[in-house]
Amino acid sequence: QVQLVESGGGLVQAGGSLRVSCAASGLTFFSYAVGWFRQAPGKEREFVAAIAWSGGNTDYAEAVKGRFTISRDNAKNTVNLQMNSLKPEDTAVYYCAAAVGHGLVTTWDAMNYWGKGTLVNVSS
């Protein structure tokens, strides 16, 4: 059974940092690209960051470029999203998702597996 479990969310002040992680099980992790998405209250889900199977290729939404960094450890089946200089508009539930294949995937519907999310709340 494939599972993606997010962790690391919480409450942080604006300007602060937080790292959310995604732990995968039940799949050959290095065969999957991984993406982070988020959904703020009352808004549509949006792409945040993506990483290819090797970790060599990454992509970011314009809103988080220069502030967020995605990384992965295939030996530990984990993907991390380091979030710096957080803003109140970063408040959302953050989801990780995995897509079979080696290239970058930035679309929710193109993913094969999804986590249940972790809440990040940035106070002003």
Coordinates of N, CA and C in Angstrom, one line a residue:
Q1 N 0.8 -1.2 0.0 CA 0.0 0.0 0.0 C 0.9 1.2 0.0
V2 N 0.6 2.1 -1.0 CA 1.4 3.3 -1.1 C 0.9 4.4 -0.1
Q3 N 1.9 5.0 0.6 CA 1.5 6.1 1.5 C 2.5 7.2 1.4
L4 N 1.9 8.4 1.4 CA 2.7 9.7 1.4 C 2.2 10.4 2.7
V5 N 3.2 10.7 3.6 CA 2.8 11.3 4.9 C 3.6 12.6 5.1
E6 N 2.8 13.7 5.1 CA 3.5 15.0 5.3 C 3.6 15.2 6.8
S7 N 4.7 16.0 7.2 CA 4.9 16.4 8.5 C 5.6 17.7 8.6
G8 N 5.7 18.3 9.7 CA 6.4 19.5 9.9 C 5.7 20.8 9.8
G9 N 4.4 20.8 9.6 CA 3.6 22.0 9.5 C 3.4 22.6 10.9
G10 N 2.9 23.8 11.0 CA 2.7 24.4 12.3 C 2.5 25.9 12.1
L11 N 2.6 26.6 13.2 CA 2.4 28.0 13.3 C 3.8 28.7 13.3
V12 N 4.0 29.7 12.5 CA 5.2 30.5 12.4 C 4.9 31.9 12.1
Q13 N 5.8 32.8 12.6 CA 5.6 34.2 12.4 C 6.1 34.6 11.0
A14 N 5.5 35.6 10.4 CA 6.0 36.1 9.2 C 7.5 36.4 9.2
G15 N 8.2 36.0 8.2 CA 9.6 36.2 8.1 C 10.4 35.0 8.6
G16 N 9.7 34.1 9.3 CA 10.3 32.9 9.8 C 10.5 31.8 8.8
S17 N 11.0 30.6 9.3 CA 11.2 29.5 8.4 C 10.5 28.2 9.0
L18 N 10.3 27.3 8.1 CA 9.7 26.1 8.5 C 10.1 25.0 7.4
R19 N 10.2 23.8 7.8 CA 10.5 22.7 6.9 C 9.4 21.7 7.0
V20 N 8.8 21.4 5.9 CA 7.8 20.3 5.8 C 8.4 19.1 5.1
S21 N 8.1 17.9 5.5 CA 8.7 16.7 4.9 C 7.6 15.8 4.4
C22 N 7.9 15.0 3.5 CA 7.0 14.0 2.9 C 7.8 12.6 3.0
A23 N 7.2 11.7 3.7 CA 7.8 10.4 3.8 C 6.9 9.4 3.0
A24 N 7.6 8.7 2.1 CA 6.9 7.8 1.2 C 7.2 6.3 1.6
S25 N 6.2 5.5 1.4 CA 6.4 4.0 1.6 C 5.5 3.3 0.6
G26 N 5.9 2.0 0.4 CA 5.1 1.2 -0.5 C 5.3 1.4 -2.0
L27 N 6.4 2.2 -2.4 CA 6.7 2.4 -3.8 C 8.2 2.5 -4.0
T28 N 8.6 2.3 -5.2 CA 10.0 2.4 -5.5 C 10.3 3.9 -5.7
F29 N 10.7 4.5 -4.7 CA 10.7 6.0 -4.5 C 11.5 6.6 -5.6
F30 N 12.6 6.1 -6.0 CA 13.5 6.7 -6.9 C 12.9 6.7 -8.4
S31 N 11.9 6.0 -8.5 CA 11.2 6.0 -9.8 C 10.1 7.1 -10.0
Y32 N 10.0 7.9 -8.9 CA 8.9 8.9 -8.9 C 9.4 10.3 -8.8
A33 N 8.8 11.2 -9.6 CA 9.0 12.6 -9.4 C 8.0 13.0 -8.3
V34 N 8.3 14.0 -7.5 CA 7.5 14.5 -6.4 C 7.2 16.0 -6.5
G35 N 6.0 16.3 -6.1 CA 5.6 17.7 -6.1 C 5.0 18.1 -4.8
W36 N 5.1 19.4 -4.5 CA 4.4 20.0 -3.4 C 3.3 20.9 -3.9
F37 N 2.2 20.9 -3.4 CA 1.0 21.7 -3.7 C 0.5 22.3 -2.4
R38 N -0.3 23.3 -2.6 CA -0.9 23.9 -1.4 C -2.3 24.5 -1.7
Q39 N -3.1 24.5 -0.7 CA -4.5 25.0 -0.8 C -4.8 25.9 0.4
A40 N -5.0 27.2 0.1 CA -5.3 28.1 1.2 C -6.8 28.2 1.3
P41 N -7.3 28.6 2.5 CA -8.8 28.6 2.7 C -9.5 29.5 1.7
G42 N -10.5 28.9 1.1 CA -11.3 29.6 0.1 C -10.6 29.8 -1.3
K43 N -9.5 29.1 -1.5 CA -8.8 29.3 -2.7 C -8.5 27.9 -3.4
E44 N -8.2 27.9 -4.7 CA -7.9 26.7 -5.4 C -6.5 26.2 -5.0
R45 N -6.4 24.9 -5.2 CA -5.1 24.3 -4.9 C -4.1 24.8 -6.0
E46 N -2.9 25.0 -5.6 CA -1.9 25.5 -6.5 C -0.5 24.7 -6.4
F47 N 0.2 24.7 -7.5 CA 1.5 24.1 -7.5 C 2.5 25.0 -6.7
V48 N 3.4 24.3 -6.0 CA 4.4 25.0 -5.2 C 5.8 24.7 -5.7
A49 N 6.2 23.4 -5.7 CA 7.5 23.0 -6.1 C 7.5 21.6 -6.6
A50 N 8.5 21.3 -7.4 CA 8.6 19.9 -7.9 C 10.1 19.5 -8.0
I51 N 10.3 18.2 -7.9 CA 11.6 17.7 -8.0 C 11.6 16.4 -8.8
A52 N 12.6 16.2 -9.7 CA 12.6 15.0 -10.5 C 13.2 13.9 -9.7
W53 N 13.3 12.7 -10.3 CA 13.7 11.5 -9.5 C 15.1 11.6 -8.9
S54 N 16.0 12.2 -9.6 CA 17.4 12.2 -9.1 C 17.6 13.4 -8.2
G55 N 16.7 14.4 -8.2 CA 16.9 15.6 -7.4 C 17.7 16.6 -8.2
G56 N 18.1 16.3 -9.4 CA 18.9 17.2 -10.2 C 18.1 18.3 -10.8
N57 N 16.8 18.1 -11.1 CA 15.9 19.1 -11.7 C 14.8 19.5 -10.7
T58 N 14.6 20.8 -10.6 CA 13.6 21.3 -9.8 C 12.8 22.4 -10.5
D59 N 11.6 22.7 -10.0 CA 10.9 23.8 -10.5 C 10.1 24.4 -9.4
Y60 N 9.8 25.7 -9.5 CA 9.1 26.4 -8.4 C 8.0 27.3 -9.0
A61 N 7.0 27.5 -8.2 CA 6.0 28.6 -8.6 C 6.7 29.9 -8.4
E62 N 6.3 30.9 -9.2 CA 6.9 32.2 -9.1 C 6.7 32.8 -7.7
A63 N 5.6 32.5 -7.0 CA 5.4 33.1 -5.7 C 6.4 32.6 -4.6
V64 N 7.1 31.5 -4.9 CA 7.9 31.0 -3.8 C 9.4 30.9 -4.3
K65 N 9.7 31.3 -5.5 CA 11.1 31.3 -6.0 C 12.0 32.1 -5.1
G66 N 13.1 31.6 -4.8 CA 14.1 32.3 -4.0 C 13.8 32.2 -2.5
R67 N 12.7 31.7 -2.1 CA 12.3 31.5 -0.7 C 12.2 30.0 -0.3
F68 N 11.7 29.2 -1.2 CA 11.5 27.8 -0.9 C 12.5 27.0 -1.6
T69 N 12.9 25.9 -1.0 CA 13.8 24.9 -1.6 C 13.3 23.5 -1.4
I70 N 13.2 22.8 -2.5 CA 12.8 21.4 -2.5 C 14.0 20.5 -2.6
S71 N 14.0 19.4 -1.9 CA 15.1 18.4 -1.9 C 14.6 17.1 -1.6
R72 N 15.4 16.1 -2.0 CA 14.9 14.7 -1.7 C 16.1 13.8 -1.3
D73 N 15.8 12.8 -0.5 CA 16.8 11.8 -0.1 C 16.2 10.4 -0.5
N74 N 16.6 9.9 -1.6 CA 16.1 8.6 -2.1 C 16.4 7.5 -1.2
A75 N 17.5 7.6 -0.4 CA 17.9 6.5 0.5 C 16.9 6.4 1.7
K76 N 16.3 7.6 2.0 CA 15.4 7.7 3.1 C 13.9 7.8 2.7
N77 N 13.7 7.8 1.4 CA 12.3 7.9 0.8 C 11.6 9.2 1.3
T78 N 12.4 10.3 1.3 CA 11.8 11.5 1.8 C 12.0 12.7 0.9
V79 N 11.1 13.6 0.9 CA 11.2 14.9 0.2 C 11.0 16.0 1.2
N80 N 11.8 17.0 1.2 CA 11.7 18.1 2.1 C 11.4 19.4 1.3
L81 N 10.7 20.3 1.9 CA 10.4 21.6 1.4 C 10.8 22.6 2.5
Q82 N 12.0 23.2 2.3 CA 12.4 24.3 3.2 C 11.8 25.6 2.8
M83 N 11.1 26.2 3.7 CA 10.4 27.4 3.5 C 11.0 28.6 4.3
N84 N 11.6 29.5 3.7 CA 12.2 30.7 4.4 C 11.4 32.0 4.0
S85 N 11.6 33.0 4.8 CA 11.0 34.3 4.6 C 9.5 34.1 4.4
L86 N 8.9 33.4 5.3 CA 7.4 33.1 5.1 C 6.6 34.3 5.2
K87 N 5.5 34.3 4.5 CA 4.6 35.4 4.4 C 3.2 34.9 4.8
P88 N 2.3 35.7 5.3 CA 1.0 35.3 5.7 C 0.2 34.6 4.5
E89 N 0.5 35.1 3.3 CA -0.1 34.4 2.1 C 0.4 33.0 1.8
D90 N 1.4 32.6 2.6 CA 1.9 31.2 2.4 C 1.0 30.3 3.3
T91 N 0.1 30.8 4.1 CA -0.7 30.0 4.9 C -1.6 29.1 4.0
A92 N -1.5 27.8 4.3 CA -2.3 26.8 3.5 C -2.0 25.4 4.0
V93 N -2.8 24.5 3.5 CA -2.5 23.1 3.7 C -1.5 22.7 2.6
Y94 N -0.4 22.1 3.0 CA 0.6 21.7 2.0 C 0.5 20.2 1.8
Y95 N 0.5 19.8 0.5 CA 0.3 18.4 0.1 C 1.6 18.0 -0.7
C96 N 2.0 16.8 -0.5 CA 3.0 16.2 -1.4 C 2.3 15.2 -2.3
A97 N 2.8 15.0 -3.4 CA 2.3 14.0 -4.4 C 3.4 13.4 -5.2
A98 N 3.2 12.2 -5.7 CA 4.2 11.5 -6.5 C 3.7 11.1 -7.8
A99 N 4.5 11.2 -8.8 CA 4.1 10.7 -10.2 C 5.2 9.8 -10.7
V100 N 4.8 8.7 -11.2 CA 5.7 7.7 -11.8 C 6.4 8.3 -13.0
G101 N 7.8 8.1 -13.0 CA 8.5 8.6 -14.1 C 9.6 9.5 -13.6
H102 N 10.5 9.9 -14.4 CA 11.7 10.6 -13.9 C 11.7 12.1 -14.1
G103 N 10.8 12.6 -15.0 CA 10.8 14.1 -15.2 C 10.0 14.8 -14.2
L104 N 10.1 16.2 -14.3 CA 9.3 17.0 -13.4 C 7.8 16.9 -13.7
V105 N 7.0 17.0 -12.7 CA 5.6 17.0 -12.9 C 5.0 18.1 -12.0
T106 N 4.2 19.0 -12.6 CA 3.8 20.1 -11.8 C 2.3 20.2 -11.7
T107 N 1.6 19.2 -12.2 CA 0.1 19.2 -12.2 C -0.5 18.2 -11.3
W108 N -1.4 18.6 -10.4 CA -2.0 17.8 -9.4 C -2.6 16.5 -10.1
D109 N -3.4 16.7 -11.1 CA -4.1 15.6 -11.7 C -3.2 14.6 -12.4
A110 N -1.9 15.0 -12.7 CA -1.0 14.1 -13.3 C -0.3 13.2 -12.3
M111 N -0.5 13.4 -11.0 CA 0.2 12.6 -10.0 C -0.5 11.3 -9.9
N112 N 0.2 10.3 -9.3 CA -0.4 9.0 -9.1 C -0.8 8.8 -7.6
Y113 N -0.1 9.5 -6.7 CA -0.4 9.3 -5.3 C -0.3 10.7 -4.6
W114 N -1.1 10.8 -3.6 CA -1.2 12.1 -2.9 C -1.2 11.9 -1.4
G115 N -0.6 12.8 -0.6 CA -0.7 12.7 0.8 C -2.0 13.5 1.3
K116 N -2.1 13.5 2.6 CA -3.3 14.1 3.2 C -3.1 15.5 3.6
G117 N -1.8 16.0 3.6 CA -1.6 17.4 3.9 C -1.1 17.7 5.3
T118 N -0.4 18.8 5.4 CA 0.0 19.3 6.7 C -0.3 20.9 6.7
L119 N -0.8 21.4 7.7 CA -1.2 22.8 7.8 C 0.0 23.7 8.2
V120 N 0.2 24.7 7.4 CA 1.2 25.7 7.7 C 0.5 27.0 7.9
N121 N 0.7 27.6 9.0 CA 0.0 28.9 9.4 C 1.0 30.0 9.7
V122 N 1.0 31.0 8.9 CA 2.0 32.1 9.0 C 1.2 33.3 9.6
S123 N 1.6 33.7 10.7 CA 1.0 34.9 11.4 C 1.7 36.2 11.0
S124 N 0.9 37.2 11.0 CA 1.5 38.5 10.6 C 2.0 39.3 11.8

